[in-house]
Tab-separated table of C-alpha atoms in Angstrom:
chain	number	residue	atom	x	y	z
A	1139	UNK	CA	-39.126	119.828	-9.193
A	1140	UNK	CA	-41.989	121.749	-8.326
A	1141	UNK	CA	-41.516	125.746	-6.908
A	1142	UNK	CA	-42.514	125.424	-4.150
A	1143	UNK	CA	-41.967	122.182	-1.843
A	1144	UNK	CA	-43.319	122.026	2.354
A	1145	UNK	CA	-42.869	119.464	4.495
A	1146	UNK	CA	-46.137	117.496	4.306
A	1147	UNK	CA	-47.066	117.090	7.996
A	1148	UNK	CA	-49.418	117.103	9.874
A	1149	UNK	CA	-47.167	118.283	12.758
A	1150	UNK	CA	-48.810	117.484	16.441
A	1151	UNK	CA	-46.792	118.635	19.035
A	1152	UNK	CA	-47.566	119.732	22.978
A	1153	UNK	CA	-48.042	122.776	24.486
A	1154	UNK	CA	-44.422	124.364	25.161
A	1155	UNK	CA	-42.867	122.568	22.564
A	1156	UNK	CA	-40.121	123.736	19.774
A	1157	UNK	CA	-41.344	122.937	16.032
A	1158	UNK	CA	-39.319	123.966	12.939
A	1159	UNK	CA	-41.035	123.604	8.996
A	1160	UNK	CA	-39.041	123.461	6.154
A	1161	UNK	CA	-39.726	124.809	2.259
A	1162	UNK	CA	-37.685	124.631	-1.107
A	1163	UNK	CA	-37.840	126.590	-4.109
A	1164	UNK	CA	-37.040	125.923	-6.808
A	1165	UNK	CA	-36.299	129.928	-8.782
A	1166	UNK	CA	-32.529	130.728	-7.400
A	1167	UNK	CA	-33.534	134.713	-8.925
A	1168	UNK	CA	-36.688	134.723	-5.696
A	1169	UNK	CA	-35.118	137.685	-3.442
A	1170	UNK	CA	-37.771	137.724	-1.091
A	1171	UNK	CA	-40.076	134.953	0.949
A	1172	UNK	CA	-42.971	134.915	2.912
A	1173	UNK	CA	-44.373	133.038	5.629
A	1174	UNK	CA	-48.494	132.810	5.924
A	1175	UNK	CA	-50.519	131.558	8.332
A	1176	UNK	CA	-53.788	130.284	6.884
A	1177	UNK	CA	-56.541	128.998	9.444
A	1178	UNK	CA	-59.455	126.812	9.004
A	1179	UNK	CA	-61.998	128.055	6.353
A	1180	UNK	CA	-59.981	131.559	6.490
A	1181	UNK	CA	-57.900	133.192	4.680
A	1182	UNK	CA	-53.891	133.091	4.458
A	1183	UNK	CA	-52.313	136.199	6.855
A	1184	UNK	CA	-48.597	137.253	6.341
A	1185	UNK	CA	-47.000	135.931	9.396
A	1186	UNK	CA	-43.299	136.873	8.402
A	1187	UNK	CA	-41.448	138.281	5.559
A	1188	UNK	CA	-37.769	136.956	4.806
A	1189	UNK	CA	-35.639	139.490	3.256
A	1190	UNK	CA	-31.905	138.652	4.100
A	1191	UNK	CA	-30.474	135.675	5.708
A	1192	UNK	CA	-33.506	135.461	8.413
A	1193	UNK	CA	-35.903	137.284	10.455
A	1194	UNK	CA	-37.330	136.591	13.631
A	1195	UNK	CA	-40.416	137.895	15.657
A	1196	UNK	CA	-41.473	137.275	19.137
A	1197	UNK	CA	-41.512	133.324	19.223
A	1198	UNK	CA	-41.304	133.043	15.557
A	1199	UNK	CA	-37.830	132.794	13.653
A	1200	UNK	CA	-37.547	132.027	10.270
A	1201	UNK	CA	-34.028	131.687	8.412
A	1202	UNK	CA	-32.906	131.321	4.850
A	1203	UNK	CA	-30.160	129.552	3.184
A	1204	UNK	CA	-29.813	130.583	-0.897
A	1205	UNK	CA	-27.247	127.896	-1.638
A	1206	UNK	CA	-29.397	125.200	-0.595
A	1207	UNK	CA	-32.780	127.345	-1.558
A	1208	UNK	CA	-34.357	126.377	1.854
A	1209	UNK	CA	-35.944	128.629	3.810
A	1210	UNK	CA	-37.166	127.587	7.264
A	1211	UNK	CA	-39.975	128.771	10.433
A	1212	UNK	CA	-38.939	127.568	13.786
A	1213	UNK	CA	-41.418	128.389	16.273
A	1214	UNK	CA	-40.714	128.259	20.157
A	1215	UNK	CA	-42.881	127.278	23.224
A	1216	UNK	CA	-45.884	126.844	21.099
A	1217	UNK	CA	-49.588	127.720	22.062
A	1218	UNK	CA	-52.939	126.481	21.568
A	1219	UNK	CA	-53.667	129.466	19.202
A	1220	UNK	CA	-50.488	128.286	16.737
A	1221	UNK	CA	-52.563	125.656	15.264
A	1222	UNK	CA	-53.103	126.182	11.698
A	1223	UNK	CA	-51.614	125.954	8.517
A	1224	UNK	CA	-48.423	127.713	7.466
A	1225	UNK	CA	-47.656	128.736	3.711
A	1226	UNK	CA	-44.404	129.290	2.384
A	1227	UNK	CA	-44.663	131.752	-0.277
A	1228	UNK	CA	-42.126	132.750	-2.990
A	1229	UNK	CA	-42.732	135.734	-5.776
A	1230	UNK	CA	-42.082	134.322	-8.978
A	1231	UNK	CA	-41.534	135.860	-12.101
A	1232	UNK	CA	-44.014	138.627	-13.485
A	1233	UNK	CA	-46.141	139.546	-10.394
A	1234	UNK	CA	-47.134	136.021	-9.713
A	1235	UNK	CA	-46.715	134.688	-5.682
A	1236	UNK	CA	-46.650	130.576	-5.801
A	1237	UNK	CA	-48.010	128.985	-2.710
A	1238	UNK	CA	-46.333	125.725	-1.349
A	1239	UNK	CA	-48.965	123.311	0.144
A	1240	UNK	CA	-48.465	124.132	3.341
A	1241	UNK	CA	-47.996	122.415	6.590
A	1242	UNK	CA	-50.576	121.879	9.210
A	1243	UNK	CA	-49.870	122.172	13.171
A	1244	UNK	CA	-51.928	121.030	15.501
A	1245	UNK	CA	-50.664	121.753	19.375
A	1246	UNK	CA	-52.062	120.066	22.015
A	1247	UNK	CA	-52.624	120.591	25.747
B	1194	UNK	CA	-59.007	144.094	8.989
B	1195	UNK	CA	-60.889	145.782	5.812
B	1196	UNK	CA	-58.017	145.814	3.531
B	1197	UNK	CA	-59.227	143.724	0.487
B	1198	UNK	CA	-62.864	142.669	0.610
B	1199	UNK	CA	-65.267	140.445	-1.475
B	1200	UNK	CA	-68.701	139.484	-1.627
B	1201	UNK	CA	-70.742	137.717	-1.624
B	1202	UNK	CA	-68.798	135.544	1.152
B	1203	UNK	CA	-71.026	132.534	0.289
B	1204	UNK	CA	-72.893	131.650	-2.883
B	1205	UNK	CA	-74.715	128.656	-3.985
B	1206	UNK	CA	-75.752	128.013	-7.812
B	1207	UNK	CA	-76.790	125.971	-9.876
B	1208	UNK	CA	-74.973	125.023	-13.087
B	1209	UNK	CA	-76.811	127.260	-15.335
B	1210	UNK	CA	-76.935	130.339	-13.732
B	1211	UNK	CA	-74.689	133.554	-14.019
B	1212	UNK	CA	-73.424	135.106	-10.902
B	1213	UNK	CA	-70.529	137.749	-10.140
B	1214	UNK	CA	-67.616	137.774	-7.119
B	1215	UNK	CA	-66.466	141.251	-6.315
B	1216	UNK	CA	-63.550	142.625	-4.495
B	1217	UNK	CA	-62.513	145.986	-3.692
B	1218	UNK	CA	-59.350	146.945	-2.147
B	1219	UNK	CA	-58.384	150.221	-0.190
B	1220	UNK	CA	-54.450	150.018	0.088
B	1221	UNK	CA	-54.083	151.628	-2.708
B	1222	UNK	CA	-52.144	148.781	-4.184
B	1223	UNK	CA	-51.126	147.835	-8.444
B	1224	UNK	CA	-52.258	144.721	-8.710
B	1225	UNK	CA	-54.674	142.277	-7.524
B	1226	UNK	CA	-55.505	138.363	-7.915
B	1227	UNK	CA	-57.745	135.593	-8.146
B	1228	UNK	CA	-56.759	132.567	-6.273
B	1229	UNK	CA	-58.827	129.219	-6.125
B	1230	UNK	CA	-58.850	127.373	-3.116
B	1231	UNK	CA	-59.943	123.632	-2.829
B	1232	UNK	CA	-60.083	121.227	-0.479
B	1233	UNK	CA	-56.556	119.587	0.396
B	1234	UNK	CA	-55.377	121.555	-2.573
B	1235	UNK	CA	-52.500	124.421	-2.751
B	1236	UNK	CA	-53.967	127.773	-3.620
B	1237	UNK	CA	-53.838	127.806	-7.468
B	1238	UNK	CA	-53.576	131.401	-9.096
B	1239	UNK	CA	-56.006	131.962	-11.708
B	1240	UNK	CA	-55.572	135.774	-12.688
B	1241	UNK	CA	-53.353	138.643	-12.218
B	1242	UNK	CA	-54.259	142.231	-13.149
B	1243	UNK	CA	-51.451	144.636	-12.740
B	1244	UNK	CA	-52.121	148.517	-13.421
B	1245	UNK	CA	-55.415	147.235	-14.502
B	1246	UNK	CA	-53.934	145.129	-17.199
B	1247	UNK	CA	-54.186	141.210	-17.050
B	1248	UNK	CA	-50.958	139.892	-17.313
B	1249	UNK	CA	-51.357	136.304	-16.603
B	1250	UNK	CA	-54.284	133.679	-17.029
B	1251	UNK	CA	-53.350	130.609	-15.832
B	1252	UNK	CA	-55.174	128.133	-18.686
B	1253	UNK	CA	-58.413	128.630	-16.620
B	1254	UNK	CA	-61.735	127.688	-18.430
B	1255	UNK	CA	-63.503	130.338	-20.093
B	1256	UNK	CA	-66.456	129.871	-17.751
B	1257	UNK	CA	-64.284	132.092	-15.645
B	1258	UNK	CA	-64.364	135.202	-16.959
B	1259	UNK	CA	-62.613	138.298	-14.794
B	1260	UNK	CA	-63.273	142.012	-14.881
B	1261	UNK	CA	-60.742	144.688	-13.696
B	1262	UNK	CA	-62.384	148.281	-14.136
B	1263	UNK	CA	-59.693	150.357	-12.191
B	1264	UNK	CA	-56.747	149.264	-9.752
B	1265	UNK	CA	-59.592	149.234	-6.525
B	1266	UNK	CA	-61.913	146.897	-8.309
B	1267	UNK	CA	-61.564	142.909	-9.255
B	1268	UNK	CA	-64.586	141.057	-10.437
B	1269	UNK	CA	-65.171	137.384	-11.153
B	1270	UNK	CA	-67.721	136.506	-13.650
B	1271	UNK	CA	-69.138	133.010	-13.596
B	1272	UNK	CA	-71.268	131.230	-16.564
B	1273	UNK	CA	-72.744	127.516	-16.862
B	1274	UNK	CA	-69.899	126.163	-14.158
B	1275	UNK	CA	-69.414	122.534	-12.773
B	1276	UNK	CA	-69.952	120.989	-9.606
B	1277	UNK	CA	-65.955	120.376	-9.240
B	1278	UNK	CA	-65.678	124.422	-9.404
B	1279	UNK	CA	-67.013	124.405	-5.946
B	1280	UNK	CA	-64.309	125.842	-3.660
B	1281	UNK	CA	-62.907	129.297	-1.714
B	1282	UNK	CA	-62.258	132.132	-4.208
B	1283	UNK	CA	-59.800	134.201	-2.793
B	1284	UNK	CA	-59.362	138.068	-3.998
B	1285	UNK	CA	-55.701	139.308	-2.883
B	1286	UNK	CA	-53.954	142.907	-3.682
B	1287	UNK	CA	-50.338	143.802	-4.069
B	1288	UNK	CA	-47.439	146.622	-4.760
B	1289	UNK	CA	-45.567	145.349	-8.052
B	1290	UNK	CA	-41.838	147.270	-7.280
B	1291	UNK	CA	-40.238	149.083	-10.051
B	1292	UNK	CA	-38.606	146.011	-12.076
B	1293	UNK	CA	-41.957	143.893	-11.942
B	1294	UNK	CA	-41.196	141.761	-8.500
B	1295	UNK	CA	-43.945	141.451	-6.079
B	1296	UNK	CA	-44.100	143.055	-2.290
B	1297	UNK	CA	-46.330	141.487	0.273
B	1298	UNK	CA	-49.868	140.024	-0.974
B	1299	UNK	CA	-52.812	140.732	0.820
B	1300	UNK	CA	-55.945	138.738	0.771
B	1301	UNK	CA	-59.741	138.973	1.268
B	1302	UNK	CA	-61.591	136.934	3.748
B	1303	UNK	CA	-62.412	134.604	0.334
B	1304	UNK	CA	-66.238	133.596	-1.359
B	1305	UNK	CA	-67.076	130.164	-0.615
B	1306	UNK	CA	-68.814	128.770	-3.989
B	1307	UNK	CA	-70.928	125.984	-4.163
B	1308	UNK	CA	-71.889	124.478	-7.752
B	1309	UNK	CA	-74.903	122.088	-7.662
């Protein structure tokens, strides 16, 4: 199993619409998650950082479950300017952050 | 954002030449990365330094060489690379917590390589 897992994608969704991602890990010791946001030809941003059993910001809510070692990113009414990549990221051991593959969005008008 | 930056952000060379990436960071952060980027790839890790000290080196070819002088500083030395090197170099910085787990990583706007 690898580390980190993402739904493939791509998602394309409308304007307005709800869209959730999902990501597994694989380490059951990870205490902490992070959600980027990586554009096109840019670099990953931190978008949200998951400490307890979910977080949520604005339009964005992400959740985690450590029995099932899922963690989730729902995002509501969704704009134009959501359109990118998201990276779920888990700290491994050491200092080392592993990068799932990430899951494109596209919203359309 | 200023954060973590590297240069050059592009670079083109050919497979015998020597050329350098640099990143600096000013969060005053422990530890600080190389990442490569390719296309339709996941970011693969290449290097950590932590306190200046590189503590992991992900089996990348010795063509690769990096250079930590302090905790501010991250260079990437590159000798006689391939054309399948090509790709976005991403520098990142981060506070390692007491008990060696990582806190939020920060990246650099990346150096986009080209090997021909």
């Amino acid at each position: 199993r690898k580390e980190v897992e993402q739904d493939p994608g791509p998602f394309n969704v409308p304007e307005g619409a709800t869209v959730a991602f999902n990501c597994t890990y694989s380490n059951s010791a990870s205490q902490s998650f992070f959600w980027y946001r990586q554009d096109c030809r840019k670099e990953p941003k931190l978008l949200m950082s998951v400490y307890s059993s979910g977080n949520e910001d604005g339009r964005f809510t992400a959740q985690l479950n450590r029995a099932s070692q899922y963690i989730s990113l729902l995002i509501r009414d969704s704009k134009l300017s959501d359109s990118a990549t998201y990276l779920c990221v888990v700290p491994s051991y050491g200092q080392n952050f592993v990068f799932g593959p990430g899951t494109r969005l596209s919203v359309l008008p | 954002e200023t954060g973590v930056t590297q240069t050059p952000r592009h670079l083109v060379m050919g497979m015998t030449n020597k050329k350098s990436l640099k990143c600096e960071q000013h969060l005053g952060h422990n530890a600080m990365y190389w990442y490569k980027q390719s296309a339709k790839k996941p970011l693969e890790l290449m290097f950590v330094y932590s306190l200046e000290e590189r503590v992991e080196n992900n089996s990348v070819p010795s063509r690769f060489s990096p250079e930590c002088p302090n905790s501010s500083h991250l260079f990437l030395h590159l000798h006689t690379l391939q054309p399948e090197d090509s790709a976005l170099y991403l520098c990142a910085s981060s506070q390692v917590l007491p008990g060696g787990s990582g806190n939020t990583i920060y990246f650099g706007e990346g150096s986009w390589l080209t090997v021909v």
